[in-house]
PDB file of C-alpha atoms in Angstrom:
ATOM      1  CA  UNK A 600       0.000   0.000   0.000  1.00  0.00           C
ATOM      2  CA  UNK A 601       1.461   3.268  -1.016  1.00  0.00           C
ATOM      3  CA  UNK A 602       1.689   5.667   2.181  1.00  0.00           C
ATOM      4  CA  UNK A 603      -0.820   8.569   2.053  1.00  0.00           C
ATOM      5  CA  UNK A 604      -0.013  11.952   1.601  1.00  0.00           C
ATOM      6  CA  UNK A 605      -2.353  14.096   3.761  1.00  0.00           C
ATOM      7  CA  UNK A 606      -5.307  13.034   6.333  1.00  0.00           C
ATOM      8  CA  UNK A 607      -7.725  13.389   3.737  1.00  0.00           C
ATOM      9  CA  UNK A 608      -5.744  10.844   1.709  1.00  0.00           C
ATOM     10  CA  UNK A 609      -5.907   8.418   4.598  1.00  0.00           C
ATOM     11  CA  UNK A 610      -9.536   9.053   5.006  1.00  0.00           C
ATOM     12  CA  UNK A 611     -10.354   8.173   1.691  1.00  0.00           C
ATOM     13  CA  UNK A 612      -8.238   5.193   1.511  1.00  0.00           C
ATOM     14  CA  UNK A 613      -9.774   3.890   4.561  1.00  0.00           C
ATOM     15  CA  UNK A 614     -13.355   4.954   3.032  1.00  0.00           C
ATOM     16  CA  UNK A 615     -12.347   3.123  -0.086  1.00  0.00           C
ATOM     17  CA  UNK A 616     -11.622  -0.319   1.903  1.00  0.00           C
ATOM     18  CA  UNK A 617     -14.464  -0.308   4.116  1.00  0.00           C
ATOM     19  CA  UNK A 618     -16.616  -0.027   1.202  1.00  0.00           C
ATOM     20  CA  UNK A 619     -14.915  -2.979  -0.415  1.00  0.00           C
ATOM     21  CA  UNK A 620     -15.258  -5.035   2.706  1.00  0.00           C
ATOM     22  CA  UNK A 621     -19.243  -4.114   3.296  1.00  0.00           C
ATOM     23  CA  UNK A 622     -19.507  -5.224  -0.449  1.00  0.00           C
ATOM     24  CA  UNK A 623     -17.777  -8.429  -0.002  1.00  0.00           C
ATOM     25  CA  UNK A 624     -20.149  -8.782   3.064  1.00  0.00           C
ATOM     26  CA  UNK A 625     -22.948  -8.049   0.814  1.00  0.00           C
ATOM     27  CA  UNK A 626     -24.547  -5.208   3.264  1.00  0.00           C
ATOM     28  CA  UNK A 627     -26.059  -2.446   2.241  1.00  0.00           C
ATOM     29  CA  UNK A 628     -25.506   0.846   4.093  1.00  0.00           C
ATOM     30  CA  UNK A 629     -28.571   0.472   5.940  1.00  0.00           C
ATOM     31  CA  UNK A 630     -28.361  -2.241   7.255  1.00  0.00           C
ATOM     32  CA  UNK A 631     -24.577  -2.046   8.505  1.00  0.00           C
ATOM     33  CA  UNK A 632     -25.591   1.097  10.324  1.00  0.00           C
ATOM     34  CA  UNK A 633     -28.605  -0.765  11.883  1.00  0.00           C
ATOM     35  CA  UNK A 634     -25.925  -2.986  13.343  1.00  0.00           C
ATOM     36  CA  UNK A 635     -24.335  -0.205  14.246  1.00  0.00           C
ATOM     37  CA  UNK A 636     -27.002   1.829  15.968  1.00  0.00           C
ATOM     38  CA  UNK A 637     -25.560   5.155  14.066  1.00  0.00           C
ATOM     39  CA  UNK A 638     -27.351   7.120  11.176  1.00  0.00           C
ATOM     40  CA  UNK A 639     -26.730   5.815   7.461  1.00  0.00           C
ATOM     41  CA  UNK A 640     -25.020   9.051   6.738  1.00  0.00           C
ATOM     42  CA  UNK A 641     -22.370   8.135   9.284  1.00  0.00           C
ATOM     43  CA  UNK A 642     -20.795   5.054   7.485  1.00  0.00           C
ATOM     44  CA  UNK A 643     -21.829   6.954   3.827  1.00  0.00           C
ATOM     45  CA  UNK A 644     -19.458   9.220   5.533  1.00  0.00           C
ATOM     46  CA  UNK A 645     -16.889   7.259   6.827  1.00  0.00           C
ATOM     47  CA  UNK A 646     -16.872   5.101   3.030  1.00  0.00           C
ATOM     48  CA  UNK A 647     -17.026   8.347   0.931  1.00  0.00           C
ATOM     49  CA  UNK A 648     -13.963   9.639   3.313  1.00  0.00           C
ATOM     50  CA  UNK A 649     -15.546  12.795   4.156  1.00  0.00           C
ATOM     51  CA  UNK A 650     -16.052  11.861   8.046  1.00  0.00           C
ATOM     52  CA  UNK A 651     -13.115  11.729  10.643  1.00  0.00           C
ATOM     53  CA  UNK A 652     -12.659   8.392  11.680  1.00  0.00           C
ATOM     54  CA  UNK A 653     -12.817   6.882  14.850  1.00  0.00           C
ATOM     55  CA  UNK A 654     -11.155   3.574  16.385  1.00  0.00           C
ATOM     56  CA  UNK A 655     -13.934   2.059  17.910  1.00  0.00           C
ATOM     57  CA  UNK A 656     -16.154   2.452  14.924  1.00  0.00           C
ATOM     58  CA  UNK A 657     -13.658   0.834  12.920  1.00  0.00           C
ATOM     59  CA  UNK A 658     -13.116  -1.519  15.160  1.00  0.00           C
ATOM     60  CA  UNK A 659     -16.887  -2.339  15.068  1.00  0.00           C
ATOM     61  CA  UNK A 660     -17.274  -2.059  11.304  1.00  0.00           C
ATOM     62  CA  UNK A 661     -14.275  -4.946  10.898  1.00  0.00           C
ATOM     63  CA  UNK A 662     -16.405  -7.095  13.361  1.00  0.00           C
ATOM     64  CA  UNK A 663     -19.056  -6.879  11.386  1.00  0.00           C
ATOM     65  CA  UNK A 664     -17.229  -7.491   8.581  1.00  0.00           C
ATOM     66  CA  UNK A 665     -15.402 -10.046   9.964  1.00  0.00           C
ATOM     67  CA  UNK A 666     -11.749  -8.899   9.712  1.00  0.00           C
ATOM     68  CA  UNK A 667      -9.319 -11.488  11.447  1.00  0.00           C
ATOM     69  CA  UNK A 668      -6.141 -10.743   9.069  1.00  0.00           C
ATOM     70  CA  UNK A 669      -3.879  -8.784  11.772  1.00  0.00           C
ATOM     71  CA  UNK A 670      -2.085  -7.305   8.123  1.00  0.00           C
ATOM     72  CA  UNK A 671      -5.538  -6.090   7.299  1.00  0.00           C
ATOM     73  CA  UNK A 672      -6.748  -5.035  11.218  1.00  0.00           C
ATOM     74  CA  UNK A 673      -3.275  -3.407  11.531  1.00  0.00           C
ATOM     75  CA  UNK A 674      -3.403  -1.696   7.898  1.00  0.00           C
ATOM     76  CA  UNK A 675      -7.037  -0.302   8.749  1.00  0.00           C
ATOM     77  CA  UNK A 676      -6.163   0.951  11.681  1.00  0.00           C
ATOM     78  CA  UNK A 677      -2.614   2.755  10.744  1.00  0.00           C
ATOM     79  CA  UNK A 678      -5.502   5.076   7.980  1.00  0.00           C
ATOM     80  CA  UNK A 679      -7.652   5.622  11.430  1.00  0.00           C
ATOM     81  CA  UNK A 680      -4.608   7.006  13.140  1.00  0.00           C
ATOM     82  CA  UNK A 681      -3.461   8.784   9.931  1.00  0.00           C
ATOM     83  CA  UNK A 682      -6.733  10.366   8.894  1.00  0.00           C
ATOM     84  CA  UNK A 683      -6.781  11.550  12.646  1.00  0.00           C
ATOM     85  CA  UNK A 684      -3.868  14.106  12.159  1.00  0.00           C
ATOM     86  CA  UNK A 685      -3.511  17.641  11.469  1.00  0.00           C
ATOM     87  CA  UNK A 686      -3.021  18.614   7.953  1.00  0.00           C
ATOM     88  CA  UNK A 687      -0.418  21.189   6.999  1.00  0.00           C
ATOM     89  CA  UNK A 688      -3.032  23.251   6.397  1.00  0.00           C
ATOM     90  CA  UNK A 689      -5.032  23.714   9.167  1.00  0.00           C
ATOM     91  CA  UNK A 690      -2.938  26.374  11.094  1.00  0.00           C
ATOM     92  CA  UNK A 691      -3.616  28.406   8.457  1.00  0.00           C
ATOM     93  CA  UNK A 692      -7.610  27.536   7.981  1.00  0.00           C
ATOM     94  CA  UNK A 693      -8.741  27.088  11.542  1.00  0.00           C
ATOM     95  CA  UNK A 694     -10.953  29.855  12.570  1.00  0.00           C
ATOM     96  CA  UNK A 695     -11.070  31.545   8.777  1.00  0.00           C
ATOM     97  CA  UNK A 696     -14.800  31.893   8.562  1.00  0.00           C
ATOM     98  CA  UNK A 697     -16.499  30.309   5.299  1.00  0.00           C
ATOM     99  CA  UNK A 698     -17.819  33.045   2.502  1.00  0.00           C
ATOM    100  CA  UNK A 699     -21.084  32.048   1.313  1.00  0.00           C
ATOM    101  CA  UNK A 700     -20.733  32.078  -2.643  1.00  0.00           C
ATOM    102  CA  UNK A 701     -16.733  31.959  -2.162  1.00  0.00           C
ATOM    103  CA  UNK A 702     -15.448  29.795   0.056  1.00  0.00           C
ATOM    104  CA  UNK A 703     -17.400  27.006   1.792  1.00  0.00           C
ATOM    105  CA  UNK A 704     -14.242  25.231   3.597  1.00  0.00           C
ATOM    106  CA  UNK A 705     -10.947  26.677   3.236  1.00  0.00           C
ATOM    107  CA  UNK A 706      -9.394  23.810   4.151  1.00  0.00           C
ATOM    108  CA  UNK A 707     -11.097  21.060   1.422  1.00  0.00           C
ATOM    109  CA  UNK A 708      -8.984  22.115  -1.867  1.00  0.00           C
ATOM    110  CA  UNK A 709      -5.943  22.104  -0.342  1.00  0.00           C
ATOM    111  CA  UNK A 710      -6.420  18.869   1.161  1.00  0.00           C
ATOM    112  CA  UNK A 711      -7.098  17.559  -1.654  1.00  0.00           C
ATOM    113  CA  UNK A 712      -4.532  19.413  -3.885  1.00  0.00           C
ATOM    114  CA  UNK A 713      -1.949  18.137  -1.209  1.00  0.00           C
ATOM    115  CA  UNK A 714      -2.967  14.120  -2.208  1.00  0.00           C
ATOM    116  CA  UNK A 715      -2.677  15.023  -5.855  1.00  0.00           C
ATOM    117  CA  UNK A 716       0.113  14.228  -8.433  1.00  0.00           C
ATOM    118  CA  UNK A 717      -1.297  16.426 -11.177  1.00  0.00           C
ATOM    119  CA  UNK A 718      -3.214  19.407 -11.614  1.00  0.00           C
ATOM    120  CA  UNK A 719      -5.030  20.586 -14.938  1.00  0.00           C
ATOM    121  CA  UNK A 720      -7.359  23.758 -15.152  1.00  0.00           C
ATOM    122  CA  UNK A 721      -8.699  26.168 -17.219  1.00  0.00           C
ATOM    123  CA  UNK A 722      -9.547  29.473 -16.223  1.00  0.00           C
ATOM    124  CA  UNK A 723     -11.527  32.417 -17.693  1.00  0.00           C
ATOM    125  CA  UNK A 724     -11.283  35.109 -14.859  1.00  0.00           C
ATOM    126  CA  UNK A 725      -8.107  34.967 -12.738  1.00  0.00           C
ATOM    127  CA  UNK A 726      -4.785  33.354 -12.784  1.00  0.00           C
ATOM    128  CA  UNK A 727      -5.001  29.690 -10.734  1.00  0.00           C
ATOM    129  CA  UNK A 728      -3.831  29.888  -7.423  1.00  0.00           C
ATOM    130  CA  UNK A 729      -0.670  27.624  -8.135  1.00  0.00           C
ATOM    131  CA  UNK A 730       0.225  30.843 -10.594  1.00  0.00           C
ATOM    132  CA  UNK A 731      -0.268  33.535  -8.223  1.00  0.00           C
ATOM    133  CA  UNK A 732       2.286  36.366  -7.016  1.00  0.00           C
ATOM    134  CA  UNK A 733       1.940  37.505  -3.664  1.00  0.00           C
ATOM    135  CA  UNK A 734       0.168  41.032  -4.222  1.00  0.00           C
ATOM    136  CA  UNK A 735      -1.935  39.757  -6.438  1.00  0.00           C
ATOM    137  CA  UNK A 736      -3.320  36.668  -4.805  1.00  0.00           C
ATOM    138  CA  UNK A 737      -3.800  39.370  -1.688  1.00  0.00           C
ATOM    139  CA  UNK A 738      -6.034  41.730  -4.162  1.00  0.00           C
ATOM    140  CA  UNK A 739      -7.898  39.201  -5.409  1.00  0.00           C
ATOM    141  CA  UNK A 740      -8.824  37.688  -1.504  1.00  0.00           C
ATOM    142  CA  UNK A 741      -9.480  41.041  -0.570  1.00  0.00           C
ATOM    143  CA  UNK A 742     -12.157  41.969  -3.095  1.00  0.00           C
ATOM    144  CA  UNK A 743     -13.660  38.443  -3.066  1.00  0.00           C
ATOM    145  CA  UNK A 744     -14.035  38.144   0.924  1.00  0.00           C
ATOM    146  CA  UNK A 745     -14.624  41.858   2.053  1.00  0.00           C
ATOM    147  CA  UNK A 746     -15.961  40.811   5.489  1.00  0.00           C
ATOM    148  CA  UNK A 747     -12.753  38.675   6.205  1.00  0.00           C
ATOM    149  CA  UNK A 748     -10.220  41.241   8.462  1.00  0.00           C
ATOM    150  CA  UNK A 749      -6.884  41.535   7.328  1.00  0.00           C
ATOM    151  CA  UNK A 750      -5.825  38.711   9.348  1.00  0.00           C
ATOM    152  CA  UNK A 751      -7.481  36.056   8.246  1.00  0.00           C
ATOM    153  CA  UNK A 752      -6.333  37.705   4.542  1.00  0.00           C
ATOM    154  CA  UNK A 753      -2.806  37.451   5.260  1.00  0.00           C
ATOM    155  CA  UNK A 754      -3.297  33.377   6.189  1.00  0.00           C
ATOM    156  CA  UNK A 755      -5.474  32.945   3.293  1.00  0.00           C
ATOM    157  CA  UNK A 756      -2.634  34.530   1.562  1.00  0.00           C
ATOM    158  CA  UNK A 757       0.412  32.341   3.327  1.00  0.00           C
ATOM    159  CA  UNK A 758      -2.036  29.132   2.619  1.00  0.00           C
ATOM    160  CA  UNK A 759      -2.293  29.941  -1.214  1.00  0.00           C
ATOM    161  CA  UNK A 760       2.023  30.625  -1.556  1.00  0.00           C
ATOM    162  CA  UNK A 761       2.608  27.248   0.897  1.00  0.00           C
ATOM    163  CA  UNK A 762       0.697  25.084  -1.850  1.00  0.00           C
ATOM    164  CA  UNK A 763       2.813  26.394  -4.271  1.00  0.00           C
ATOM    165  CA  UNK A 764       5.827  24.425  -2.900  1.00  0.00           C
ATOM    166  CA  UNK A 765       4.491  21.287  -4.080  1.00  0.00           C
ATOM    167  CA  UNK A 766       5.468  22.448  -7.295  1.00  0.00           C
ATOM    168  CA  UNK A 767       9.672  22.164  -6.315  1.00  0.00           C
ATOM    169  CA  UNK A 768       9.216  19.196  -3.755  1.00  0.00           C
ATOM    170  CA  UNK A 769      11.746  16.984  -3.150  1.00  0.00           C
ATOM    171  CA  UNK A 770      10.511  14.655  -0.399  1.00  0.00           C
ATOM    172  CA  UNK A 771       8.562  13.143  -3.318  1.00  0.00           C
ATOM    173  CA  UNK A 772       7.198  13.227  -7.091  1.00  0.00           C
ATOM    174  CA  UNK A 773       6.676  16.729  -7.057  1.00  0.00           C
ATOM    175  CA  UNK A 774       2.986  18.176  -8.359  1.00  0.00           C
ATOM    176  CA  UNK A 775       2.733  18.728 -11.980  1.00  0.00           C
ATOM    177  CA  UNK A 776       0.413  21.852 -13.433  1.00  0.00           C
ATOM    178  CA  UNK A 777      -1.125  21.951 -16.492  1.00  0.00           C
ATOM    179  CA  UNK A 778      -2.893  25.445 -16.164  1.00  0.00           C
ATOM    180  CA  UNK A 779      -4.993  27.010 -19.534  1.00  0.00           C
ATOM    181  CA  UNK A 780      -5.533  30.755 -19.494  1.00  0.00           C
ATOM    182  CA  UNK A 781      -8.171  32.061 -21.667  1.00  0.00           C
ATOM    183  CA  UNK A 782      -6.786  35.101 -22.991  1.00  0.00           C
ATOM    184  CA  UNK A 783      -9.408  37.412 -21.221  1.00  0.00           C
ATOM    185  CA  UNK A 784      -7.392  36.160 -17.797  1.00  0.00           C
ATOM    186  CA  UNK A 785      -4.544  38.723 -19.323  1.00  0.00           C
ATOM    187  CA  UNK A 786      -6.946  41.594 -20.679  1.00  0.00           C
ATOM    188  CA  UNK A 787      -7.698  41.443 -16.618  1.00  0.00           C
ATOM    189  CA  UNK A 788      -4.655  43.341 -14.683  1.00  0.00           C
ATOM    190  CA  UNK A 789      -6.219  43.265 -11.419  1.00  0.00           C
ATOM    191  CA  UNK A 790      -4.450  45.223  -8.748  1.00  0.00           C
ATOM    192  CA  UNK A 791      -3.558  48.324 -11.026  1.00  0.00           C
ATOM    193  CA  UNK A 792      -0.408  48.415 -13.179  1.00  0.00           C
ATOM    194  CA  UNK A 793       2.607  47.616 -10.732  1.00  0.00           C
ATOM    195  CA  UNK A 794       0.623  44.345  -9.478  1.00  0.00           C
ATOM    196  CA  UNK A 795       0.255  42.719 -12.439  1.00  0.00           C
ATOM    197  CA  UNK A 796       3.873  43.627 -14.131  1.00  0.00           C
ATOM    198  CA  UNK A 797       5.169  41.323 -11.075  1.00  0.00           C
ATOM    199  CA  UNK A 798       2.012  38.738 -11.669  1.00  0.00           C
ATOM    200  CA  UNK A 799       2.818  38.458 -15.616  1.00  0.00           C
ATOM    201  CA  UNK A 800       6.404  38.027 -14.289  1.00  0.00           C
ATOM    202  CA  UNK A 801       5.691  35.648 -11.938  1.00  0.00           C
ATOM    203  CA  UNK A 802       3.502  33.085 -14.366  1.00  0.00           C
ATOM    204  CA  UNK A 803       6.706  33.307 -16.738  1.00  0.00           C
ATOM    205  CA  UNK A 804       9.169  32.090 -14.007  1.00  0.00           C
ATOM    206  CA  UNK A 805       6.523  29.560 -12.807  1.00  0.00           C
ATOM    207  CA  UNK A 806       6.279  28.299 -16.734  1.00  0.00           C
ATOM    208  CA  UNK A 807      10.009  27.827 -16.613  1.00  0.00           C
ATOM    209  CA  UNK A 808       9.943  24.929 -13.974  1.00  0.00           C
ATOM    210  CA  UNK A 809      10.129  21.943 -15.071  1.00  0.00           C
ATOM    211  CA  UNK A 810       6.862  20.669 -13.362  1.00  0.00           C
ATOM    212  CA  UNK A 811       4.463  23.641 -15.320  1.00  0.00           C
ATOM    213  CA  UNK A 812       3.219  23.808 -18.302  1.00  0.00           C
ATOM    214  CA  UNK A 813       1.077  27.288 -18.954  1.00  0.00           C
ATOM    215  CA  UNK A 814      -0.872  27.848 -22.088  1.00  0.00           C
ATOM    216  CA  UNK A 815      -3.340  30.400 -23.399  1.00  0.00           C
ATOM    217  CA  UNK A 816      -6.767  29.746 -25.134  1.00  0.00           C
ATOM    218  CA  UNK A 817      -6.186  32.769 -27.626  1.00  0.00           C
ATOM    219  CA  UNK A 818     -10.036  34.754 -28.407  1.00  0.00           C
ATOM    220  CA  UNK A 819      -9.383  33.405 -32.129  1.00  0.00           C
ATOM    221  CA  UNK A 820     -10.434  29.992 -30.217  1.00  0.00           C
ATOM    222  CA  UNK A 821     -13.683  31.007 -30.195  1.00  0.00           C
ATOM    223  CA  UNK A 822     -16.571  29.669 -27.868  1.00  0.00           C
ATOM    224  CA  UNK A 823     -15.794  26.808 -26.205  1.00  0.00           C
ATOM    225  CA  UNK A 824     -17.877  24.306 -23.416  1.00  0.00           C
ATOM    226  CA  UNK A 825     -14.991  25.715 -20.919  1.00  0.00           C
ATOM    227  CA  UNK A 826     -16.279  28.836 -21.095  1.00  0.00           C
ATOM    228  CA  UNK A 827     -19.380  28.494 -19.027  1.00  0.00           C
ATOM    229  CA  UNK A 828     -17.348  28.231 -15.857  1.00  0.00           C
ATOM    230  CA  UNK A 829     -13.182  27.577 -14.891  1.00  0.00           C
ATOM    231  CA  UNK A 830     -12.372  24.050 -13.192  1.00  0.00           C
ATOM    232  CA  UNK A 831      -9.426  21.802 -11.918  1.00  0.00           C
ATOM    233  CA  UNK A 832      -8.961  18.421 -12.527  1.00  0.00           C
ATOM    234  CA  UNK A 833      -7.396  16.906  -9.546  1.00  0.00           C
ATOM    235  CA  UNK A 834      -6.020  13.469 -10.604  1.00  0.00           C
ATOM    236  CA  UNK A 835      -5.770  11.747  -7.306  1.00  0.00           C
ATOM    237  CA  UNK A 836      -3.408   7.953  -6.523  1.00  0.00           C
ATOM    238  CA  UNK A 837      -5.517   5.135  -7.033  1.00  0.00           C
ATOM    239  CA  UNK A 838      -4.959   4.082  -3.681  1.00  0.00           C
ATOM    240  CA  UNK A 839      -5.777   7.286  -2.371  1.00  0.00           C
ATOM    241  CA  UNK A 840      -9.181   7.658  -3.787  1.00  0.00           C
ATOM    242  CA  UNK A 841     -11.309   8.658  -6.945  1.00  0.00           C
ATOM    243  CA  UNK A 842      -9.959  11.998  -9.190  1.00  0.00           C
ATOM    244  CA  UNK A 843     -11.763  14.866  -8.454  1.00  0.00           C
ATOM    245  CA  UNK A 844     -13.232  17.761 -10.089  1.00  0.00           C
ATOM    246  CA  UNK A 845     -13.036  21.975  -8.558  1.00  0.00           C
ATOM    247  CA  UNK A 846     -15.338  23.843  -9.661  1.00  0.00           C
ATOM    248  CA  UNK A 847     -15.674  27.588  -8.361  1.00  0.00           C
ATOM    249  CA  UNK A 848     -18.674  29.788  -9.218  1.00  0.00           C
ATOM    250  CA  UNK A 849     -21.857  31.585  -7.989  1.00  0.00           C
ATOM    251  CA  UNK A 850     -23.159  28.879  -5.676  1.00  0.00           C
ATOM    252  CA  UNK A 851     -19.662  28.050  -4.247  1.00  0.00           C
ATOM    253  CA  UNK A 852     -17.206  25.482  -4.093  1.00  0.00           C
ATOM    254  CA  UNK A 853     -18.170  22.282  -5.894  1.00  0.00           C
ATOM    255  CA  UNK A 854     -16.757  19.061  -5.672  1.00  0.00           C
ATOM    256  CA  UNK A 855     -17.338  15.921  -8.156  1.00  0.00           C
ATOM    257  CA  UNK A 856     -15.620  12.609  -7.957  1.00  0.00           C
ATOM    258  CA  UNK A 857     -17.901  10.597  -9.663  1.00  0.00           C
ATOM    259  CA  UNK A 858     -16.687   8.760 -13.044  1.00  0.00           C
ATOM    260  CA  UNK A 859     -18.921  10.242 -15.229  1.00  0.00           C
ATOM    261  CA  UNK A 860     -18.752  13.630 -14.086  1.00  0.00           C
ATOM    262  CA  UNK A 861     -14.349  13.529 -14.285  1.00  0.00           C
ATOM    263  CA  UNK A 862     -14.699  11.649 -17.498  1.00  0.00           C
ATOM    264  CA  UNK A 863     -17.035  15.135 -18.394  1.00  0.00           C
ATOM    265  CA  UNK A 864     -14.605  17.579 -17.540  1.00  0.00           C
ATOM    266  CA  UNK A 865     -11.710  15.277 -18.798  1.00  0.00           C
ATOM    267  CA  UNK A 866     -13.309  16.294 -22.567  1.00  0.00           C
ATOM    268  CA  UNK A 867     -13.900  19.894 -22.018  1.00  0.00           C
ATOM    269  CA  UNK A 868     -10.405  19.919 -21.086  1.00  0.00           C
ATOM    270  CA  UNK A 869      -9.248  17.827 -23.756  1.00  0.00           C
ATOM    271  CA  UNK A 870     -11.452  20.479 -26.021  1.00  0.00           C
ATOM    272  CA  UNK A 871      -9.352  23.425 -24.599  1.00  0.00           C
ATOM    273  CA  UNK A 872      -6.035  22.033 -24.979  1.00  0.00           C
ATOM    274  CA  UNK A 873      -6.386  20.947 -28.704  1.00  0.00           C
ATOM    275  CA  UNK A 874      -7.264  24.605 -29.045  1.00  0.00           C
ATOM    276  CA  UNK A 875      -4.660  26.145 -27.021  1.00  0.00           C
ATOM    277  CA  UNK A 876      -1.299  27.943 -28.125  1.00  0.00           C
ATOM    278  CA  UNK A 877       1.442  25.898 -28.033  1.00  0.00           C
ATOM    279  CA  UNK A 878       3.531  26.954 -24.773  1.00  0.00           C
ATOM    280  CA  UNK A 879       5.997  28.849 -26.880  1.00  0.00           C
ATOM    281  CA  UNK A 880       3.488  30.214 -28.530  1.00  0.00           C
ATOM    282  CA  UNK A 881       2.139  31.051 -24.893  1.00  0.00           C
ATOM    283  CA  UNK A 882       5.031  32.529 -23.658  1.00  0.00           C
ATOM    284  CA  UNK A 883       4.940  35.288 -25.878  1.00  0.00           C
ATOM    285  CA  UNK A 884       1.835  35.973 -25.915  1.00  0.00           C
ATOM    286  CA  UNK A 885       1.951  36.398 -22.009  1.00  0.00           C
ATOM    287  CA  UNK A 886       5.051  38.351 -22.379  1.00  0.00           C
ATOM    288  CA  UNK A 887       3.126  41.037 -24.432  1.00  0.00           C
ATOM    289  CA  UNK A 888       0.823  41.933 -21.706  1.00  0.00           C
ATOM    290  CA  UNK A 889       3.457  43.081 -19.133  1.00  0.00           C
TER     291      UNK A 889
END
């Protein structure tokens, strides 16, 4: 079993193997929680990864199951104890207030970003976060969360620059980016002229590592299915869990992991890149908007 990344990672691992023993078991949901005298949600929860786990539940579920492997007992319970930490994350989250519209959890993407090996998104409004210079990412928080104090701004801030070091780790595969800017991200220079000199700046030293590749969806492109709305891709280990769709808009943060819905977005994306500028091509035309 490769070792997971983040809590999150460990949750849905764990998730992922209970489901595959209650299916083995042939019990439904329902009836494992009646044995369990909890709420069907709870072990939806637990098998979907999304609920923190707890020993003596797990302990119960592999009863029920009937776990007597000590590999697989010991193995189960290692992904309790993991999912049970404290992401890298959460000094920087707790206590940030959710924006209704924004931000439901500041915490979920980058848990999720931090199990990932590669990134791919297009965007139609703003530069991705993995792209982001300092001053700009702090003018873009600012107008989007206008109740938030300047505090909680400047972690917001220090959360979206941290994540950007998974882009020159060395502890392991480092995170690749494949990040699509429709050209109306560049016709945008939020934060007034000196801002986004250093943020045009900044995406052209970011394209030079070896783990990024930036490219721009040129207006000549056209209308596109991309356009109704910018997304990540989140391809996720195997043994960490499903891949995951990010999609940011009106009504909030929006996750999708189910195969149908990633297979979706896989051909929008697919859609943009065949349309793209090459990321020579790219590079200059990014280098003209400075």
């Amino acid at each position: 079993m490769a070792a997971p990344q983040s809590p999150v990672g460990s949750r849905r691992r764990l998730g992922a193997e209970l489901r595959r023993l209650r299916l083995k078991t042939g019990l439904t949901l329902d009836e494992v929680a009646e044995q369990m005298t909890c709420s069907t949600s709870k072990i939806s929860r637990l098998e979907t990864g999304k609920g923190i786990p707890k020993v003596p539940d797990v302990r119960e579920l592999m009863r029920i199951y009937g776990v007597t492997s000590d590999t697989e007992r010991d193995m189960l319970l290692r992904l309790v104890r993991d999912g049970r930490q404290h992401g890298w994350w959460e000094p920087l989250t707790d206590g940030v207030a959710p924006e209704r519209f924004v931000m439901d959890s500041p915490s979920r993407y980058a848990a999720l970003e931090s199990d990932a090996t590669i990134v791919r998104s297009f965007e139609v409004t703003l530069v991705h976060g993995l792209l982001q210079a300092q001053d700009y990412t702090r003018t873009v928080l600012s107008i989007l969360l206008p109740h938030h104090s300047a505090e909680e701004i400047d972690r917001l801030v220090e959360l979206r620059l941290k994540r950007q070091e998974a882009l020159r780790r060395t502890d392991r595969a480092p995170l690749q980016l494949v990040a699509v800017l429709d050209e109306a991200v560049l016709q945008r220079p939020v934060g007034g002229a000196g801002v986004w000199a250093a943020q045009v700046e900044h995406i052209l030293e970011m394209a030079d590592l070896p783990t990024v590749t930036v490219r721009v969806l040129p207006f000549g492109s056209g209308l596109l299915r991309a356009h109704f709305g910018r997304f990540s891709l989140l391809e996720i280990p195997e043994e960490l869990g499903s891949d995951v769709v990010y999609i940011e808009g009106q009504a909030g943060e929006t996750f999708l992991d189910v195969r149908s819905d990633v297979d979706h977005y896989r051909g929008v994306f697919a859609d943009v890149l065949r349309n793209s500028l090459s990321p020579g091509e790219s590079r200059k035309i990014i280098s003209g908007y400075r």
